[in-house]
Amino acid sequence: MNDPYSVLGVSPNASDEEVKKAYRELARKYHPDNYQNNPLADLAEEKMKEINEAYDQITKQRAGGGSSGGYSGGYSSSYQSSYQGGYSSASNQTYARIRTLINAGDLDSAERLLYEVNQKDGEWYFLSGSIAYRKGWMDEAMQNYTRAVQMEPNNMEYRQALAVMQRGTAGGYRPAGYSSGMDAMDCCSTMLCLNCLCGGGNC
Amino acid sequence: MFGYVRPLRSELKCKDFDLYRASYCGLCRCLRRRFGLIAPLLLNFDFTFLTLALWSPEERPSYCRGRCHANPLIKKQMCPDSPALELAADESVILAWWKLRDAVADEGFFQGLPARAACLALKGAYRKAARRRPDFDRTVRGCLGELARLEQENCPSLDRTADTFARLLQAAAPAEGKQGQVLEQLLYHLGRWIYLADARDDLAEDLSHGRYNPVAARYGSEGDDEALALTMDQSLAQMGAALQLGEFGCRRPLLENIIYLGLPLVQKSVFDGSWAQIKKQKIWRNDT
């Protein structure tokens, strides 16, 4: 395994507070919520595991320095339970298989299987939306999720999927300095900024 | 291509700006050295972004001085040839060629003359580039053909039409390992975003000429800016998520600036109509 300090991007002389801060920032960045139903979810999970291990290792080395591992445990377990929990509620066998296929990234088979289902209920539209989302077909995903929520307004899973899409760029992670309120910019400053881009001399 | 993919200069550090401009000038230099004097006309911001994304993350920036193609009296800092620049240069020639072929096929004899002339001028360069990148050549040809068919059918699905261009751009990255996966996802959504931005930008013109426009086909002739902006935002969010998983070394701040600041601002100006003025402006104008 790599040097745990370089994984977290801090120097070995960093204070406990700095280590914790770096860990939190990375955990926020690679948090599974940012990669739900994303084709890169497994890469994010890998990263998350790496930083969890690095943080655990450092806290163990510095025994007595703060609470160890509490943070990491919280992150991974909450994710697992919500994700699995949602999926195990699938009553229909075919739907369960489709979910497995989507998770594995085999979208063609999932789609084929889905079209064999005759009765289109809320879950059908939800799964159809999940396949579209995974493919990057955001407009279709949005339409299908909306349909699913309309048909079963009380299903939290569907509502959450739709809510994530409605957030647009507002959700998810952004590095410090890029979280600026772009929406607050009025028309004039838009012109100004893009003019800066085009004109001007040496920096 | 289109020139939508630009950084927000006021938020760039000086060293990042220098790196951006040197990459831009380096791409120009590479095009000229590989394909001769007309090729630098194909230079644009979008392929500069591609170059930055494809660059090997370990490689530190290095600069050489060279004469500016647009104004040979001045010398500028530029990046010397590298695999990323060469790949982007080849790909911009291939894409330009197939877009011109499309234009020739779409227009009548007289209207198509400029495109025909451009094709003639680009033929040698295209042959060279296609020989070096046969896979990309095949993909571009296939995707643009598919797109032309969908346009003819008046396809009402925004995603389906955008998917063709997204897959085209996705093919610009060699898919190897984790970084390849990240780049594929990043470029897919960049392609989708560019296609939608361009469709929105052309909406009024397409309607007045009675041409197909994916935004009009999906939302009606009035368009639906709110829904379109949201679906474009979703692609931006996916790009950001992908970016965070990749290795981009010293070029990361530039890529972050473009994705988190530049693209949203361009998107905004496309929607409010100010883009038409902005894109016409000469680039690096006062730069001596």
Short mmCIF file of C-alpha atoms in Angstrom, two decimals:
data_model
loop_
_atom_site.label_atom_id
_atom_site.label_comp_id
_atom_site.label_asym_id
_atom_site.label_seq_id
_atom_site.Cartn_x
_atom_site.Cartn_y
_atom_site.Cartn_z
CA MET A 1 0.00 0.00 0.00
CA ASN A 2 1.07 3.57 -0.66
CA ASP A 3 2.28 5.87 2.04
CA PRO A 4 -0.90 6.83 3.92
CA TYR A 5 0.19 10.45 4.16
CA SER A 6 0.60 10.81 0.43
CA VAL A 7 -2.78 9.18 -0.10
CA LEU A 8 -4.35 11.92 2.00
CA GLY A 9 -2.05 14.53 0.51
CA VAL A 10 -0.61 15.78 3.80
CA SER A 11 2.92 15.80 5.18
CA PRO A 12 3.84 13.27 7.88
CA ASN A 13 4.35 16.21 10.23
CA ALA A 14 0.79 17.40 9.81
CA SER A 15 -1.25 17.84 12.96
CA ASP A 16 -4.11 15.49 13.77
CA GLU A 17 -6.47 18.29 12.87
CA GLU A 18 -4.92 18.74 9.43
CA VAL A 19 -5.02 15.02 8.74
CA LYS A 20 -8.66 14.91 9.69
CA LYS A 21 -9.45 17.91 7.53
CA ALA A 22 -7.71 16.40 4.52
CA TYR A 23 -9.49 13.13 5.11
CA ARG A 24 -12.88 14.82 5.33
CA GLU A 25 -12.32 16.76 2.14
CA LEU A 26 -11.40 13.58 0.26
CA ALA A 27 -14.27 11.66 1.77
CA ARG A 28 -16.61 14.40 0.63
CA LYS A 29 -15.14 14.23 -2.84
CA TYR A 30 -15.38 10.48 -3.33
CA HIS A 31 -18.53 9.97 -1.32
CA PRO A 32 -20.72 7.26 -2.86
CA ASP A 33 -23.64 9.69 -3.00
CA ASN A 34 -21.77 11.62 -5.69
CA TYR A 35 -21.42 8.48 -7.79
CA GLN A 36 -24.77 6.77 -7.46
CA ASN A 37 -25.58 4.81 -10.57
CA ASN A 38 -22.50 6.32 -12.20
CA PRO A 39 -20.42 4.16 -14.56
CA LEU A 40 -17.41 5.22 -12.50
CA ALA A 41 -18.92 4.20 -9.17
CA ASP A 42 -16.45 1.35 -8.70
CA LEU A 43 -13.49 3.69 -9.18
CA ALA A 44 -14.90 6.07 -6.59
CA GLU A 45 -15.45 3.20 -4.20
CA GLU A 46 -11.85 2.13 -4.66
CA LYS A 47 -10.64 5.63 -3.88
CA MET A 48 -12.88 5.79 -0.85
CA LYS A 49 -11.47 2.52 0.42
CA GLU A 50 -7.95 3.75 -0.12
CA ILE A 51 -8.44 6.94 1.88
CA ASN A 52 -10.34 5.11 4.62
CA GLU A 53 -7.46 2.69 5.02
CA ALA A 54 -4.91 5.48 4.97
CA TYR A 55 -6.80 7.41 7.62
CA ASP A 56 -7.21 4.34 9.80
CA GLN A 57 -3.54 3.57 9.49
CA ILE A 58 -2.51 7.06 10.50
CA THR A 59 -4.86 7.20 13.46
CA LYS A 60 -3.59 3.82 14.61
CA GLN A 61 0.01 4.93 14.29
CA ARG A 62 -0.80 8.00 16.30
CA ALA A 63 -2.58 5.98 18.96
CA GLY A 64 -4.33 8.17 21.46
CA GLY A 65 -4.63 11.01 19.02
CA GLY A 66 -8.36 11.50 18.59
CA SER A 67 -11.05 9.00 17.82
CA SER A 68 -10.01 6.45 15.27
CA GLY A 69 -12.02 5.13 12.40
CA GLY A 70 -15.30 6.51 13.59
CA TYR A 71 -15.64 8.61 10.52
CA SER A 72 -14.81 5.95 8.00
CA GLY A 73 -17.15 3.45 9.57
CA GLY A 74 -19.95 5.94 9.37
CA TYR A 75 -19.45 6.61 5.72
CA SER A 76 -19.18 3.11 4.38
CA SER A 77 -21.89 1.50 6.42
CA SER A 78 -24.55 4.14 5.78
CA TYR A 79 -23.95 3.79 2.08
CA GLN A 80 -24.14 0.03 2.05
CA SER A 81 -27.35 -0.14 3.99
CA SER A 82 -29.25 2.45 1.97
CA TYR A 83 -28.16 1.06 -1.34
CA GLN A 84 -28.76 -2.60 -0.59
CA GLY A 85 -31.91 -1.86 1.32
CA GLY A 86 -33.45 -0.12 -1.64
CA TYR A 87 -32.64 -2.96 -3.91
CA SER A 88 -33.79 -5.83 -1.75
CA SER A 89 -37.29 -4.36 -1.64
CA ALA A 90 -37.79 -5.43 -5.24
CA SER A 91 -40.71 -7.80 -5.14
CA ASN A 92 -40.47 -8.95 -8.66
CA GLN A 93 -37.81 -11.50 -9.64
CA THR A 94 -37.20 -9.96 -13.06
CA TYR A 95 -36.78 -6.52 -11.59
CA ALA A 96 -34.22 -7.86 -9.15
CA ARG A 97 -32.27 -9.38 -12.02
CA ILE A 98 -32.47 -6.14 -13.98
CA ARG A 99 -31.10 -4.25 -11.00
CA THR A 100 -28.17 -6.64 -10.78
CA LEU A 101 -27.48 -6.17 -14.48
CA ILE A 102 -27.59 -2.38 -14.18
CA ASN A 103 -25.21 -2.49 -11.24
CA ALA A 104 -22.85 -4.66 -13.26
CA GLY A 105 -23.04 -2.20 -16.14
CA ASP A 106 -24.61 -4.65 -18.58
CA LEU A 107 -27.15 -2.17 -19.89
CA ASP A 108 -28.05 -3.97 -23.10
CA SER A 109 -29.18 -7.11 -21.29
CA ALA A 110 -30.99 -5.04 -18.68
CA GLU A 111 -32.84 -3.16 -21.37
CA ARG A 112 -33.79 -6.33 -23.21
CA LEU A 113 -35.09 -7.92 -20.05
CA LEU A 114 -37.03 -4.79 -19.15
CA TYR A 115 -38.82 -4.72 -22.47
CA GLU A 116 -40.05 -8.24 -21.90
CA VAL A 117 -42.07 -7.02 -18.94
CA ASN A 118 -45.60 -6.32 -20.07
CA GLN A 119 -47.06 -4.35 -17.23
CA LYS A 120 -45.41 -0.98 -16.86
CA ASP A 121 -45.63 0.07 -13.24
CA GLY A 122 -43.69 2.63 -11.24
CA GLU A 123 -40.70 0.36 -10.86
CA TRP A 124 -40.60 -0.30 -14.58
CA TYR A 125 -40.24 3.41 -15.26
CA PHE A 126 -37.72 3.78 -12.46
CA LEU A 127 -35.52 1.03 -13.89
CA SER A 128 -35.91 2.38 -17.37
CA GLY A 129 -34.77 5.73 -15.98
CA SER A 130 -31.81 4.12 -14.23
CA ILE A 131 -30.65 2.52 -17.46
CA ALA A 132 -30.97 5.83 -19.31
CA TYR A 133 -29.10 7.64 -16.52
CA ARG A 134 -26.28 5.18 -16.60
CA LYS A 135 -25.99 5.57 -20.36
CA GLY A 136 -25.85 9.34 -19.96
CA TRP A 137 -29.26 9.86 -21.55
CA MET A 138 -30.28 12.40 -18.97
CA ASP A 139 -33.42 13.69 -20.64
CA GLU A 140 -34.93 10.23 -20.90
CA ALA A 141 -33.84 9.39 -17.37
CA MET A 142 -35.58 12.50 -16.12
CA GLN A 143 -38.81 11.65 -17.96
CA ASN A 144 -38.85 8.09 -16.69
CA TYR A 145 -38.08 9.03 -13.10
CA THR A 146 -40.82 11.65 -13.22
CA ARG A 147 -43.25 9.04 -14.48
CA ALA A 148 -42.22 6.61 -11.75
CA VAL A 149 -42.79 9.23 -9.06
CA GLN A 150 -46.16 10.14 -10.53
CA MET A 151 -47.24 6.51 -10.40
CA GLU A 152 -45.90 5.82 -6.93
CA PRO A 153 -45.52 9.15 -5.14
CA ASN A 154 -44.66 7.52 -1.82
CA ASN A 155 -41.65 5.56 -2.98
CA MET A 156 -38.58 7.20 -1.46
CA GLU A 157 -36.16 5.54 -3.85
CA TYR A 158 -37.83 7.01 -6.92
CA ARG A 159 -38.23 10.39 -5.33
CA GLN A 160 -34.60 10.51 -4.33
CA ALA A 161 -33.44 9.60 -7.82
CA LEU A 162 -35.57 12.37 -9.26
CA ALA A 163 -34.37 14.85 -6.64
CA VAL A 164 -30.74 14.15 -7.52
CA MET A 165 -31.47 14.99 -11.15
CA GLN A 166 -33.39 18.14 -10.30
CA ARG A 167 -30.39 19.48 -8.41
CA GLY A 168 -28.41 19.81 -11.64
CA THR A 169 -24.94 21.12 -10.87
CA ALA A 170 -25.99 22.33 -7.43
CA GLY A 171 -25.36 18.96 -5.79
CA GLY A 172 -22.25 16.87 -5.76
CA TYR A 173 -18.72 17.83 -4.93
CA ARG A 174 -16.82 20.89 -6.04
CA PRO A 175 -13.29 21.76 -5.04
CA ALA A 176 -12.82 24.83 -2.88
CA GLY A 177 -12.92 28.00 -4.94
CA TYR A 178 -15.26 26.63 -7.55
CA SER A 179 -18.37 26.67 -5.44
CA SER A 180 -18.89 30.31 -6.28
CA GLY A 181 -22.42 31.53 -6.81
CA MET A 182 -22.43 31.54 -10.58
CA ASP A 183 -26.16 32.06 -10.49
CA ALA A 184 -25.66 35.33 -8.68
CA MET A 185 -23.81 36.73 -11.67
CA ASP A 186 -25.93 39.12 -13.65
CA CYS A 187 -25.89 39.62 -17.36
CA CYS A 188 -23.33 42.42 -17.38
CA SER A 189 -20.75 40.54 -15.39
CA THR A 190 -21.17 37.54 -17.69
CA MET A 191 -20.16 39.72 -20.60
CA LEU A 192 -17.32 41.17 -18.63
CA CYS A 193 -15.91 37.81 -17.65
CA LEU A 194 -16.00 36.33 -21.09
CA ASN A 195 -14.53 39.50 -22.49
CA CYS A 196 -11.64 39.07 -20.13
CA LEU A 197 -11.18 35.68 -21.58
CA CYS A 198 -10.88 36.93 -25.09
CA GLY A 199 -9.06 40.24 -24.81
CA GLY A 200 -6.30 41.38 -22.56
CA GLY A 201 -2.58 41.06 -22.77
CA ASN A 202 -0.10 39.08 -20.84
CA CYS A 203 -1.13 38.09 -17.41
CA MET B 1 -15.27 22.45 -33.99
CA PHE B 2 -17.39 25.03 -32.17
CA GLY B 3 -15.30 26.89 -29.62
CA TYR B 4 -17.66 26.47 -26.66
CA VAL B 5 -15.13 24.91 -24.36
CA ARG B 6 -13.20 27.79 -22.84
CA PRO B 7 -11.75 28.68 -19.50
CA LEU B 8 -12.89 31.63 -17.43
CA ARG B 9 -9.79 33.72 -17.66
CA SER B 10 -10.38 35.99 -14.70
CA GLU B 11 -10.33 33.00 -12.37
CA LEU B 12 -7.14 31.46 -13.75
CA LYS B 13 -3.79 31.69 -12.07
CA CYS B 14 -1.14 33.29 -14.27
CA LYS B 15 0.83 30.06 -14.60
CA ASP B 16 -2.29 28.20 -15.61
CA PHE B 17 -3.14 30.84 -18.15
CA ASP B 18 0.37 30.61 -19.57
CA LEU B 19 0.03 26.85 -19.76
CA TYR B 20 -3.32 27.17 -21.50
CA ARG B 21 -2.03 29.58 -24.09
CA ALA B 22 1.13 27.60 -24.68
CA SER B 23 -0.99 24.49 -25.23
CA TYR B 24 -3.21 26.41 -27.64
CA CYS B 25 -0.20 27.74 -29.53
CA GLY B 26 1.43 24.33 -29.33
CA LEU B 27 -1.60 22.74 -30.98
CA CYS B 28 -1.38 25.35 -33.73
CA ARG B 29 2.32 24.62 -34.17
CA CYS B 30 1.68 20.89 -34.24
CA LEU B 31 -1.06 21.26 -36.87
CA ARG B 32 1.23 23.35 -39.04
CA ARG B 33 4.16 21.00 -38.75
CA ARG B 34 2.09 17.95 -39.46
CA PHE B 35 -0.33 19.17 -42.08
CA GLY B 36 1.02 22.37 -43.59
CA LEU B 37 -0.13 25.93 -43.75
CA ILE B 38 -3.91 25.63 -43.90
CA ALA B 39 -4.29 23.22 -41.02
CA PRO B 40 -3.94 25.88 -38.29
CA LEU B 41 -7.27 27.29 -39.51
CA LEU B 42 -8.83 24.30 -37.78
CA LEU B 43 -7.41 25.36 -34.44
CA ASN B 44 -9.95 25.90 -31.70
CA PHE B 45 -10.55 25.94 -27.95
CA ASP B 46 -12.38 22.63 -27.88
CA PHE B 47 -9.41 20.69 -29.11
CA THR B 48 -7.17 22.58 -26.72
CA PHE B 49 -9.30 21.16 -23.94
CA LEU B 50 -8.97 17.72 -25.46
CA THR B 51 -5.20 18.11 -25.56
CA LEU B 52 -5.09 19.10 -21.90
CA ALA B 53 -7.24 16.15 -20.89
CA LEU B 54 -5.22 13.65 -22.92
CA TRP B 55 -1.83 14.87 -21.75
CA SER B 56 0.13 12.41 -19.69
CA PRO B 57 -0.38 13.55 -16.08
CA GLU B 58 3.26 13.09 -15.10
CA GLU B 59 4.59 15.32 -17.84
CA ARG B 60 5.62 18.73 -16.55
CA PRO B 61 4.93 21.63 -18.89
CA SER B 62 7.84 22.55 -21.12
CA TYR B 63 7.94 25.49 -23.44
CA CYS B 64 9.72 26.50 -26.59
CA ARG B 65 9.62 29.80 -28.45
CA GLY B 66 8.15 29.88 -31.91
CA ARG B 67 6.71 32.27 -34.42
CA CYS B 68 2.99 32.83 -34.26
CA HIS B 69 1.22 31.47 -37.29
CA ALA B 70 -1.29 34.33 -37.39
CA ASN B 71 1.37 36.97 -37.01
CA PRO B 72 4.86 35.77 -37.91
CA LEU B 73 6.41 38.99 -36.64
CA ILE B 74 5.95 37.97 -33.04
CA LYS B 75 7.28 35.04 -31.13
CA LYS B 76 5.33 33.18 -28.52
CA GLN B 77 5.76 30.51 -25.91
CA MET B 78 4.39 27.21 -27.08
CA CYS B 79 4.42 23.59 -26.01
CA PRO B 80 6.66 21.43 -28.22
CA ASP B 81 5.14 18.39 -29.91
CA SER B 82 3.88 15.67 -27.62
CA PRO B 83 1.70 12.60 -28.11
CA ALA B 84 -1.36 14.44 -26.77
CA LEU B 85 -0.90 17.35 -29.18
CA GLU B 86 -0.34 15.00 -32.10
CA LEU B 87 -3.45 13.01 -31.27
CA ALA B 88 -5.59 16.13 -30.92
CA ALA B 89 -4.17 17.57 -34.15
CA ASP B 90 -4.94 14.40 -36.13
CA GLU B 91 -8.40 14.19 -34.66
CA SER B 92 -9.27 17.79 -35.40
CA VAL B 93 -8.37 17.25 -39.05
CA ILE B 94 -10.49 14.09 -39.24
CA LEU B 95 -13.49 15.72 -37.60
CA ALA B 96 -13.23 18.84 -39.76
CA TRP B 97 -13.08 16.69 -42.87
CA TRP B 98 -16.21 14.71 -42.12
CA LYS B 99 -18.12 17.80 -41.09
CA LEU B 100 -17.20 19.37 -44.42
CA ARG B 101 -18.30 16.25 -46.29
CA ASP B 102 -21.62 16.54 -44.45
CA ALA B 103 -21.94 20.16 -45.53
CA VAL B 104 -21.20 19.22 -49.13
CA ALA B 105 -23.87 16.53 -49.04
CA ASP B 106 -26.45 18.85 -47.46
CA GLU B 107 -26.07 21.84 -49.74
CA GLY B 108 -26.87 22.30 -53.40
CA PHE B 109 -24.20 22.75 -56.02
CA PHE B 110 -23.59 26.48 -55.70
CA GLN B 111 -24.12 26.76 -51.97
CA GLY B 112 -21.86 23.82 -51.45
CA LEU B 113 -18.97 25.36 -53.37
CA PRO B 114 -17.11 26.80 -50.36
CA ALA B 115 -17.31 23.47 -48.55
CA ARG B 116 -16.16 21.68 -51.69
CA ALA B 117 -13.19 24.02 -51.99
CA ALA B 118 -12.30 23.48 -48.35
CA CYS B 119 -12.52 19.72 -48.84
CA LEU B 120 -10.13 19.95 -51.72
CA ALA B 121 -7.68 21.93 -49.64
CA LEU B 122 -7.93 19.51 -46.73
CA LYS B 123 -7.81 16.26 -48.63
CA GLY B 124 -4.09 15.59 -48.25
CA ALA B 125 -4.14 16.39 -44.57
CA TYR B 126 -7.17 14.19 -44.02
CA ARG B 127 -5.57 11.22 -45.75
CA LYS B 128 -2.52 11.52 -43.58
CA ALA B 129 -4.52 11.84 -40.38
CA ALA B 130 -6.89 9.00 -41.25
CA ARG B 131 -3.94 6.71 -41.93
CA ARG B 132 -2.60 7.42 -38.46
CA ARG B 133 -5.92 7.14 -36.62
CA PRO B 134 -8.06 4.66 -38.56
CA ASP B 135 -10.29 3.83 -35.58
CA PHE B 136 -11.21 7.41 -34.87
CA ASP B 137 -11.79 8.00 -38.57
CA ARG B 138 -14.21 5.10 -38.71
CA THR B 139 -16.06 6.20 -35.58
CA VAL B 140 -16.46 9.80 -36.75
CA ARG B 141 -17.75 8.68 -40.10
CA GLY B 142 -20.19 6.24 -38.51
CA CYS B 143 -21.47 8.64 -35.87
CA LEU B 144 -21.97 11.58 -38.21
CA GLY B 145 -23.73 9.29 -40.68
CA GLU B 146 -26.03 8.11 -37.93
CA LEU B 147 -26.67 11.70 -36.91
CA ALA B 148 -27.54 12.69 -40.47
CA ARG B 149 -30.04 9.81 -40.65
CA LEU B 150 -31.66 10.84 -37.35
CA GLU B 151 -31.91 14.42 -38.57
CA GLN B 152 -33.61 13.26 -41.73
CA GLU B 153 -36.11 11.25 -39.72
CA ASN B 154 -36.80 14.34 -37.62
CA CYS B 155 -35.88 12.39 -34.48
CA PRO B 156 -37.77 13.72 -31.44
CA SER B 157 -35.35 12.28 -28.86
CA LEU B 158 -32.81 14.77 -27.57
CA ASP B 159 -30.70 12.02 -26.05
CA ARG B 160 -30.56 9.86 -29.13
CA THR B 161 -29.24 12.59 -31.40
CA ALA B 162 -26.86 13.96 -28.78
CA ASP B 163 -25.63 10.40 -28.17
CA THR B 164 -24.13 10.20 -31.67
CA PHE B 165 -21.96 13.25 -31.13
CA ALA B 166 -21.17 12.23 -27.56
CA ARG B 167 -19.91 8.83 -28.72
CA LEU B 168 -17.86 10.54 -31.39
CA LEU B 169 -16.03 12.67 -28.86
CA GLN B 170 -15.76 9.74 -26.47
CA ALA B 171 -13.75 7.93 -29.13
CA ALA B 172 -11.17 10.73 -29.06
CA ALA B 173 -9.58 9.23 -25.95
CA PRO B 174 -7.69 5.96 -26.10
CA ALA B 175 -9.59 3.71 -23.71
CA GLU B 176 -6.99 2.14 -21.47
CA GLY B 177 -7.31 1.37 -17.81
CA LYS B 178 -8.93 3.53 -15.19
CA GLN B 179 -7.85 6.80 -16.76
CA GLY B 180 -9.39 5.65 -20.03
CA GLN B 181 -12.69 4.95 -18.27
CA VAL B 182 -12.63 8.40 -16.68
CA LEU B 183 -11.82 10.11 -19.97
CA GLU B 184 -14.55 8.24 -21.79
CA GLN B 185 -17.17 9.38 -19.30
CA LEU B 186 -15.81 12.93 -19.29
CA LEU B 187 -15.72 13.22 -23.05
CA TYR B 188 -19.09 11.55 -23.55
CA HIS B 189 -20.79 14.22 -21.49
CA LEU B 190 -18.68 16.97 -22.97
CA GLY B 191 -19.81 15.85 -26.43
CA ARG B 192 -23.40 15.73 -25.28
CA TRP B 193 -23.11 19.18 -23.78
CA ILE B 194 -21.48 20.67 -26.89
CA TYR B 195 -24.14 19.17 -29.12
CA LEU B 196 -26.95 20.58 -26.99
CA ALA B 197 -25.32 23.99 -26.64
CA ASP B 198 -24.88 24.13 -30.39
CA ALA B 199 -28.47 23.05 -30.98
CA ARG B 200 -29.76 25.78 -28.68
CA ASP B 201 -27.49 28.32 -30.33
CA ASP B 202 -28.79 27.40 -33.79
CA LEU B 203 -32.44 27.19 -32.74
CA ALA B 204 -33.63 30.52 -34.20
CA GLU B 205 -31.65 30.14 -37.39
CA ASP B 206 -32.76 26.55 -37.98
CA LEU B 207 -36.39 27.49 -37.46
CA SER B 208 -36.25 30.37 -39.93
CA HIS B 209 -34.65 28.11 -42.54
CA GLY B 210 -37.05 25.28 -41.81
CA ARG B 211 -34.19 22.96 -40.87
CA TYR B 212 -34.22 20.20 -38.30
CA ASN B 213 -33.24 21.21 -34.80
CA PRO B 214 -33.12 18.68 -31.95
CA VAL B 215 -34.25 21.21 -29.35
CA ALA B 216 -37.27 22.21 -31.43
CA ALA B 217 -38.03 18.55 -32.14
CA ARG B 218 -38.02 17.75 -28.44
CA TYR B 219 -39.62 20.81 -26.86
CA GLY B 220 -41.52 22.43 -29.72
CA SER B 221 -40.52 25.51 -31.68
CA GLU B 222 -40.51 27.70 -28.59
CA GLY B 223 -37.91 25.49 -26.94
CA ASP B 224 -37.89 25.01 -23.18
CA ASP B 225 -34.83 26.71 -21.76
CA GLU B 226 -35.42 25.57 -18.23
CA ALA B 227 -35.62 21.89 -19.07
CA LEU B 228 -32.74 22.09 -21.53
CA ALA B 229 -30.54 23.93 -19.04
CA LEU B 230 -31.25 21.27 -16.45
CA THR B 231 -30.34 18.40 -18.72
CA MET B 232 -27.15 20.22 -19.73
CA ASP B 233 -26.36 20.87 -16.07
CA GLN B 234 -26.68 17.15 -15.45
CA SER B 235 -24.00 16.51 -18.05
CA LEU B 236 -21.81 19.15 -16.42
CA ALA B 237 -22.27 17.42 -13.08
CA GLN B 238 -21.22 14.10 -14.61
CA MET B 239 -18.15 15.72 -16.11
CA GLY B 240 -17.17 17.14 -12.73
CA ALA B 241 -17.63 13.77 -11.04
CA ALA B 242 -15.48 12.08 -13.69
CA LEU B 243 -12.80 14.76 -13.51
CA GLN B 244 -12.31 14.16 -9.80
CA LEU B 245 -11.50 10.50 -10.39
CA GLY B 246 -8.84 11.03 -13.03
CA GLU B 247 -5.15 11.90 -12.91
CA PHE B 248 -4.43 15.20 -14.61
CA GLY B 249 -1.33 16.44 -12.83
CA CYS B 250 -0.51 20.10 -13.32
CA ARG B 251 -3.33 20.50 -15.85
CA ARG B 252 -6.05 19.77 -13.32
CA PRO B 253 -6.65 23.42 -12.29
CA LEU B 254 -7.21 24.35 -15.92
CA LEU B 255 -9.63 21.51 -16.51
CA GLU B 256 -11.46 22.35 -13.30
CA ASN B 257 -11.72 25.98 -14.31
CA ILE B 258 -13.16 25.03 -17.70
CA ILE B 259 -15.67 22.53 -16.37
CA TYR B 260 -16.82 24.30 -13.22
CA LEU B 261 -16.68 27.91 -14.43
CA GLY B 262 -16.12 28.26 -18.17
CA LEU B 263 -18.77 25.87 -19.47
CA PRO B 264 -21.58 27.07 -17.16
CA LEU B 265 -20.90 30.65 -18.17
CA VAL B 266 -20.84 29.81 -21.87
CA GLN B 267 -24.07 27.86 -21.39
CA LYS B 268 -25.64 30.88 -19.75
CA SER B 269 -24.58 33.19 -22.55
CA VAL B 270 -25.89 30.76 -25.17
CA PHE B 271 -29.26 30.86 -23.45
CA ASP B 272 -29.46 34.62 -23.07
CA GLY B 273 -28.19 35.29 -26.58
CA SER B 274 -24.99 37.10 -25.69
CA TRP B 275 -22.93 34.20 -27.02
CA ALA B 276 -23.36 35.35 -30.64
CA GLN B 277 -21.29 38.45 -29.88
CA ILE B 278 -18.79 36.78 -27.62
CA LYS B 279 -17.79 34.03 -29.99
CA LYS B 280 -17.03 36.45 -32.81
CA GLN B 281 -14.40 38.30 -30.85
CA LYS B 282 -10.83 37.76 -31.86
CA ILE B 283 -8.94 35.69 -29.40
CA TRP B 284 -5.85 36.90 -27.55
CA ARG B 285 -6.46 40.13 -29.39
CA ASN B 286 -4.18 42.58 -27.63
CA ASP B 287 -1.57 40.02 -27.11
CA THR B 288 1.86 41.06 -28.30
#
